[in-house]
Coordinates of C-alpha atoms and ligand atoms in Angstrom, one line a residue:
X1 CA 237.4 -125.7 70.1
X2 CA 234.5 -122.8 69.5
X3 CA 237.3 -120.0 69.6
X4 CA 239.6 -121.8 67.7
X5 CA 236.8 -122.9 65.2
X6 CA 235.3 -119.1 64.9
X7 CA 239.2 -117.6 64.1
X8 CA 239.5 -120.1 61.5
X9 CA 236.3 -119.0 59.6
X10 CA 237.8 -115.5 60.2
X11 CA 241.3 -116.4 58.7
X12 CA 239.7 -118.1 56.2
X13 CA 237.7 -114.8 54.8
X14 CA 240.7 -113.2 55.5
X15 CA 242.8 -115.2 53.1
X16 CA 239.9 -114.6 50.7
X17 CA 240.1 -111.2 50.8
X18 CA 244.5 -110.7 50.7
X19 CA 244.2 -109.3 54.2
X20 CA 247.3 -111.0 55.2
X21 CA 251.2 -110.8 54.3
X22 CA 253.9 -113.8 53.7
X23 CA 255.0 -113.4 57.7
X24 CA 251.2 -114.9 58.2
X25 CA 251.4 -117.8 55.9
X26 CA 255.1 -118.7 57.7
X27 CA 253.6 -118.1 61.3
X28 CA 251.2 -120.5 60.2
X29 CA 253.5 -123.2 58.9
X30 CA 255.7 -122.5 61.5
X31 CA 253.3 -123.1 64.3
X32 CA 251.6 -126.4 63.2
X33 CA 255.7 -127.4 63.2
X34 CA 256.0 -126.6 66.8
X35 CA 252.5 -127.9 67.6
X36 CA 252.6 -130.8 66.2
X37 CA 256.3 -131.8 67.0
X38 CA 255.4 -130.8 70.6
X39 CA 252.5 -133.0 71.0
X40 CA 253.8 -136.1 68.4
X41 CA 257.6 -136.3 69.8
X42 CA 256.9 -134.7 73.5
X43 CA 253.9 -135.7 74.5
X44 CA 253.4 -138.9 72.8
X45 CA 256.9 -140.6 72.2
X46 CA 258.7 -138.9 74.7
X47 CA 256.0 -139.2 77.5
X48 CA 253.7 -142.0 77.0
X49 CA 256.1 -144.2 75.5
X50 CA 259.1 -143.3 76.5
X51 CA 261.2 -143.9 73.3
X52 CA 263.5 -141.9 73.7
X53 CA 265.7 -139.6 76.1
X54 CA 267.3 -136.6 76.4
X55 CA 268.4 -133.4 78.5
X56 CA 265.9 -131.6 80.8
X57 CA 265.9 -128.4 79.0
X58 CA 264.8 -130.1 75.5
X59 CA 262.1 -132.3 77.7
X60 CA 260.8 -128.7 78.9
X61 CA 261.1 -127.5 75.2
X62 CA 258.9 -130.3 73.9
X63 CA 256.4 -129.7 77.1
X64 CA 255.7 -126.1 76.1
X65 CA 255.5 -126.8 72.8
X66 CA 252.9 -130.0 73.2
X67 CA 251.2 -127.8 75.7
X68 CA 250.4 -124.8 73.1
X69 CA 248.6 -127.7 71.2
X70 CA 245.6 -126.9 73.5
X71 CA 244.8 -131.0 73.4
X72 CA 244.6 -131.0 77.1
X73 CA 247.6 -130.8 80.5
X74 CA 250.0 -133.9 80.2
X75 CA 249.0 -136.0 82.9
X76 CA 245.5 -135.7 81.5
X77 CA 247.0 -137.1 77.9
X78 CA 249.3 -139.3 78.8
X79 CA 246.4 -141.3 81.1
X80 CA 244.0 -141.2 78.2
X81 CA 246.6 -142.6 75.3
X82 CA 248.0 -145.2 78.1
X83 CA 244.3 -146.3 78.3
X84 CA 243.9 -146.0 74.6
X85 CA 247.1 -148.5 74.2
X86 CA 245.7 -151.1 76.9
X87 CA 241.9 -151.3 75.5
X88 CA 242.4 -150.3 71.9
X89 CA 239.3 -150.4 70.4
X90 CA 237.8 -152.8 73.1
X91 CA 235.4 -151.5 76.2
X92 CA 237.4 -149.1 77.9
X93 CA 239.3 -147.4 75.4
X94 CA 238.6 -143.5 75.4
X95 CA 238.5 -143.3 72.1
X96 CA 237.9 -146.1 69.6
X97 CA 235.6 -145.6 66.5
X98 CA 234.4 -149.2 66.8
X99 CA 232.3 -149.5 69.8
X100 CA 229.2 -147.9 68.4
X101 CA 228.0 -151.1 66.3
X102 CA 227.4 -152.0 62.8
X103 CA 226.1 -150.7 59.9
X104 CA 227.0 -147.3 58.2
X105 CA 225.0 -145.2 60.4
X106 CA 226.3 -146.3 63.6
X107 CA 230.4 -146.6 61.9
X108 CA 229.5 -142.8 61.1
X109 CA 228.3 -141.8 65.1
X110 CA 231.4 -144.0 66.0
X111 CA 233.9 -142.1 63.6
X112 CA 232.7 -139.2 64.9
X113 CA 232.9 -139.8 68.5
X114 CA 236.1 -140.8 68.0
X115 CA 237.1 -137.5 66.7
X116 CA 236.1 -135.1 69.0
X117 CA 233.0 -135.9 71.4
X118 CA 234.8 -138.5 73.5
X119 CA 237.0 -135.2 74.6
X120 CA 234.1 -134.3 76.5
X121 CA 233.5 -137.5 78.6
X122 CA 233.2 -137.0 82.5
X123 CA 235.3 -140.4 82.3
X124 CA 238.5 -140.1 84.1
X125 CA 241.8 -142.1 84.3
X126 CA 243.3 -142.8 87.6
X127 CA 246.6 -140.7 87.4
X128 CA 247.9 -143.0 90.0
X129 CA 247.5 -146.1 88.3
X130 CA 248.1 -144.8 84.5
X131 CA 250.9 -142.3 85.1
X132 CA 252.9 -142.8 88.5
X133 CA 256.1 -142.1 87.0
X134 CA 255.2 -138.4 85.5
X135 CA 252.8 -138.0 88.5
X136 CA 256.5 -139.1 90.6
X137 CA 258.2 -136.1 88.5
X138 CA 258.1 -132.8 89.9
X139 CA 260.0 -131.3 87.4
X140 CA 257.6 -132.8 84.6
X141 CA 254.8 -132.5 87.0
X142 CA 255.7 -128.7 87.0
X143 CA 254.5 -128.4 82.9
X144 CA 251.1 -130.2 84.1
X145 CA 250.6 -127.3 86.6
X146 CA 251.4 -124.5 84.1
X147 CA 249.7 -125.5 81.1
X148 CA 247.0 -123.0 80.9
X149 CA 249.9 -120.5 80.8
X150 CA 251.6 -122.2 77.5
X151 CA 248.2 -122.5 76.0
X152 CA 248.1 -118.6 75.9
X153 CA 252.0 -118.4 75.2
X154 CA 250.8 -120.6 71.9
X155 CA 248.6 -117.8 71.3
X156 CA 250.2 -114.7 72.0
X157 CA 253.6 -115.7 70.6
X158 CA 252.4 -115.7 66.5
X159 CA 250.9 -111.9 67.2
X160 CA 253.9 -111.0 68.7
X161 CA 256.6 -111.9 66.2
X162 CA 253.8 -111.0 63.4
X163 CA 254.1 -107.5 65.2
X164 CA 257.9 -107.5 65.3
X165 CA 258.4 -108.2 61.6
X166 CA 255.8 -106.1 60.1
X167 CA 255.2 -103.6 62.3
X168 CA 251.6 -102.7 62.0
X169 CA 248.3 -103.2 64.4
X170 CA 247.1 -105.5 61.8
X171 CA 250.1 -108.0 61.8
X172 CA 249.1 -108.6 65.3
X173 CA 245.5 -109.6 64.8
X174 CA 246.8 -111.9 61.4
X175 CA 249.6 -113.2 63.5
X176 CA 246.8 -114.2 66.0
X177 CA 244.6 -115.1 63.8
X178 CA 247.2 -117.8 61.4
X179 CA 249.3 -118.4 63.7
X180 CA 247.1 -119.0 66.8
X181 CA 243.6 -119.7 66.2
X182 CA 243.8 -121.5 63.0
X183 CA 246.8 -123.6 63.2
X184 CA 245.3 -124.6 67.0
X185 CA 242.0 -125.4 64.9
X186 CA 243.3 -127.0 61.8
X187 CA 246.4 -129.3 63.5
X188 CA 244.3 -130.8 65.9
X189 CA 241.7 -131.8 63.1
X190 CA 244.7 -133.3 62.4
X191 CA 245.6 -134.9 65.6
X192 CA 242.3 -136.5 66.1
X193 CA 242.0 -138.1 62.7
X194 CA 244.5 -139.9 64.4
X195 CA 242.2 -141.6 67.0
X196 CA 239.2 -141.9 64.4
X197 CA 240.2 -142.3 60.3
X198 CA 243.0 -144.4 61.5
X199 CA 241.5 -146.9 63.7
X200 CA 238.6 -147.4 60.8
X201 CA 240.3 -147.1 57.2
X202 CA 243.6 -147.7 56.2
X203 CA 246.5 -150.8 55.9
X204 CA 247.0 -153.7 58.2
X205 CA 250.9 -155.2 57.8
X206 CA 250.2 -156.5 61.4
X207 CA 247.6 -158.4 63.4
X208 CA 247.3 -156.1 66.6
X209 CA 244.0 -157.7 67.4
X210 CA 242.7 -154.3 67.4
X211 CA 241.2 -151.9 64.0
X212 CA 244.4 -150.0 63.7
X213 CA 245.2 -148.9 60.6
X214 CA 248.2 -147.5 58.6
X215 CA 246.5 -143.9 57.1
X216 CA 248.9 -142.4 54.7
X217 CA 246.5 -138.9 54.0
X218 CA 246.7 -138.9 58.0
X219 CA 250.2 -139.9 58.6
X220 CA 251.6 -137.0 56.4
X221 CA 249.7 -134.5 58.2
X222 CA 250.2 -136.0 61.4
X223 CA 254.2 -136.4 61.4
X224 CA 253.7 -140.0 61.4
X225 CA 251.2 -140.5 63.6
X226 CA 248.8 -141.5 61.3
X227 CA 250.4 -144.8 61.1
X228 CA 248.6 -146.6 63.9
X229 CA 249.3 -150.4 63.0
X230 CA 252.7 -150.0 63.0
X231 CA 252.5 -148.1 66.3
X232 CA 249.9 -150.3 68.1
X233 CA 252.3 -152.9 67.0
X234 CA 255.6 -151.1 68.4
X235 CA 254.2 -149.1 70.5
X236 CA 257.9 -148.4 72.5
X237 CA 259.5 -147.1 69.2
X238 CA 260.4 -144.4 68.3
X239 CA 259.4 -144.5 64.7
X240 CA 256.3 -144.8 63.4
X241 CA 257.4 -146.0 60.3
X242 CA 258.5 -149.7 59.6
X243 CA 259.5 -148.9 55.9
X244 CA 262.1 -146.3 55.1
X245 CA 259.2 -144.8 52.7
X246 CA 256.9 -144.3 55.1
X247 CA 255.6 -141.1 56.4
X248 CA 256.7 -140.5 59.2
X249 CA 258.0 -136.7 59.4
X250 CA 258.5 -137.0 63.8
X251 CA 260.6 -140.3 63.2
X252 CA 262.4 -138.6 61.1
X253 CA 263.2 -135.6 62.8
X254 CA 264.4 -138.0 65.8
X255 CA 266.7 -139.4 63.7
X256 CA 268.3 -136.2 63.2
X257 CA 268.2 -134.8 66.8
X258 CA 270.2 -138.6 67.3
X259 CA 272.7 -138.0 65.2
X260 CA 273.2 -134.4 67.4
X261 CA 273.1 -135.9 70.4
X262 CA 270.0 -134.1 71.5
X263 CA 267.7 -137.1 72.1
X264 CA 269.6 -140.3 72.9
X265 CA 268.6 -144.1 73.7
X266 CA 265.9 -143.8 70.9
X267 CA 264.4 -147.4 70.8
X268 CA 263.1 -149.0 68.0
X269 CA 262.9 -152.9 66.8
X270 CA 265.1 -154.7 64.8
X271 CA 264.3 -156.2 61.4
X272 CA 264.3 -159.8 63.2
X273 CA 261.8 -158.6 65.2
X274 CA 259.5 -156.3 62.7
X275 CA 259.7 -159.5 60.4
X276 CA 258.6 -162.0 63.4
X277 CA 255.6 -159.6 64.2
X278 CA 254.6 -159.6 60.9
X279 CA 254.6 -163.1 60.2
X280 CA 252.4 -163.2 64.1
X281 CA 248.6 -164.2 63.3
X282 CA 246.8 -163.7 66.5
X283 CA 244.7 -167.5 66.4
X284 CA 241.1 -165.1 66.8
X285 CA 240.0 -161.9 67.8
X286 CA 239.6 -161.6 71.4
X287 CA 235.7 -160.3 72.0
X288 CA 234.5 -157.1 71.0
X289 CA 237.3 -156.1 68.2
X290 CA 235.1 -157.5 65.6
Ligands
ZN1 ZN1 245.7 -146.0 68.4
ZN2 ZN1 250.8 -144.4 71.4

């Protein structure tokens, strides 16, 4: 995250001083669509969860895409969030803001490990016991193999088509720096707030017997993902949302690619079984979920 972290200082003094053109602001925009469609619908729904299905050539689409996030190969994201799902916010979950104990100090050091230190744990899951069915999937297995190469793709793609439309040595640098570096930096700010802000701070419609909350801020900026009482308590559907107002820009977009026929079987609950979920009180909360 240092290079990523470094081109966003630079794009940011570059914006400051109108060293930049439209095509920069679109690459930009553009980008944090692809990255964080790839890594919300691909790696997450499609992958871990299994929501939904569809053709091989749109299951490759969404694991280039998720792979120029730069949040890691698949098999090593699919064990962690499988792990995430089992212990959420109990010992053993990679990533849970609540373990570090009370008081505003330690909630702070937990809120932050959540974010972005736990990345750099020499804790492993077993891909064999997490994963079998990706690890069984040599097609799938194929994007694991590759990543490094759509990491750079992510990269080198914004430059490129800067370059095409404006034609100048510059475009290619902005396009790098927009594009690339920054989106990479800023979207998975994005992503992670995910695994911290919204298993601290936000709505509870469900008793998961873990901290997950419903984060709107997060949500919007996450396609959805930010809503993580909803998902801990559906964690199969497709949708993050449970209300037709929620944010939820990924579920949405599903919808759509439904209606096209590029994703099908897209699995979500029915209101019978939203409203029987909600009325669920889990009798106390099992050790270390506080
Ligand atoms: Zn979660
Ligand atoms: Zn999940």
């Amino acid at each position: 995250m240092t290079l990523p972290g470094l081109g966003t200082v630079a794009a940011a003094i570059f914006l400051w001083n109108g060293w930049y053109t439209a095509t920069d602001l679109w690459l930009f925009a553009g980008m944090y669509f692809v990255h964080m469609a790839g890594i919300t619908i691909g790696f997450h729904r499609y992958l871990a969860h299994k929501s939904f299905r569809t053709s091989r050539f749109f299951e490759g689409a969404l694991m280039i895409s998720g792979s120029m996030g730069g949040q890691g190969p698949i098999m090593y994201w699919v064990t962690t969030h499988r792990r995430h799902h089992r212990f959420s916010d109990r010992e053993g979950d990679p990533h849970s803001p609540n373990l570090s104990g009370d008081g505003l100090g330690a909630r702070l050091r937990g809120l932050w490990w959540a974010h972005m230190p736990w990345m750099l744990s020499d804790e492993s899951s077993s891909w064999r016991f997490w994963a079998p069915d990706v690890l069984r999937d040599r097609r799938l297995f194929f994007y694991h193999r590759t990543y490094q190469l759509w990491l750079l793709l992510g990269l080198a793609l914004p430059a490129l088509i800067g370059f095409a439309v404006e034609r100048t040595p510059m475009a290619l640098l902005t396009g790098f720096l927009f594009g690339g570096l920054a989106r990479m930096f800023l979207a998975n700010q994005a992503a992670w707030c995910v695994g911290s802000l919204s298993h601290m701070i936000g709505g509870r419609p469900f008793d998961n017997g873990d901290r997950s909350a419903n984060n709107w801020p997060v949500a919007i900026f996450t396609f959805g993902e930010g809503l993580q009482n909803n998902h801990h308590a559906f964690p199969g559907s497709y949708r993050h949302a449970v209300r037709p107002w929620e944010p939820d820009l990924s579920g949405w977009v599903l919808t759509g690619l439904g209606r096209l026929r590029v994703v099908w079987n897209l699995r979500q609950p029915d209101a019978a079984a939203i409203a029987a979920r909600r009325a669920r009180k889990r009798p106390a909360a099992e050790p270390g979920t506080n």
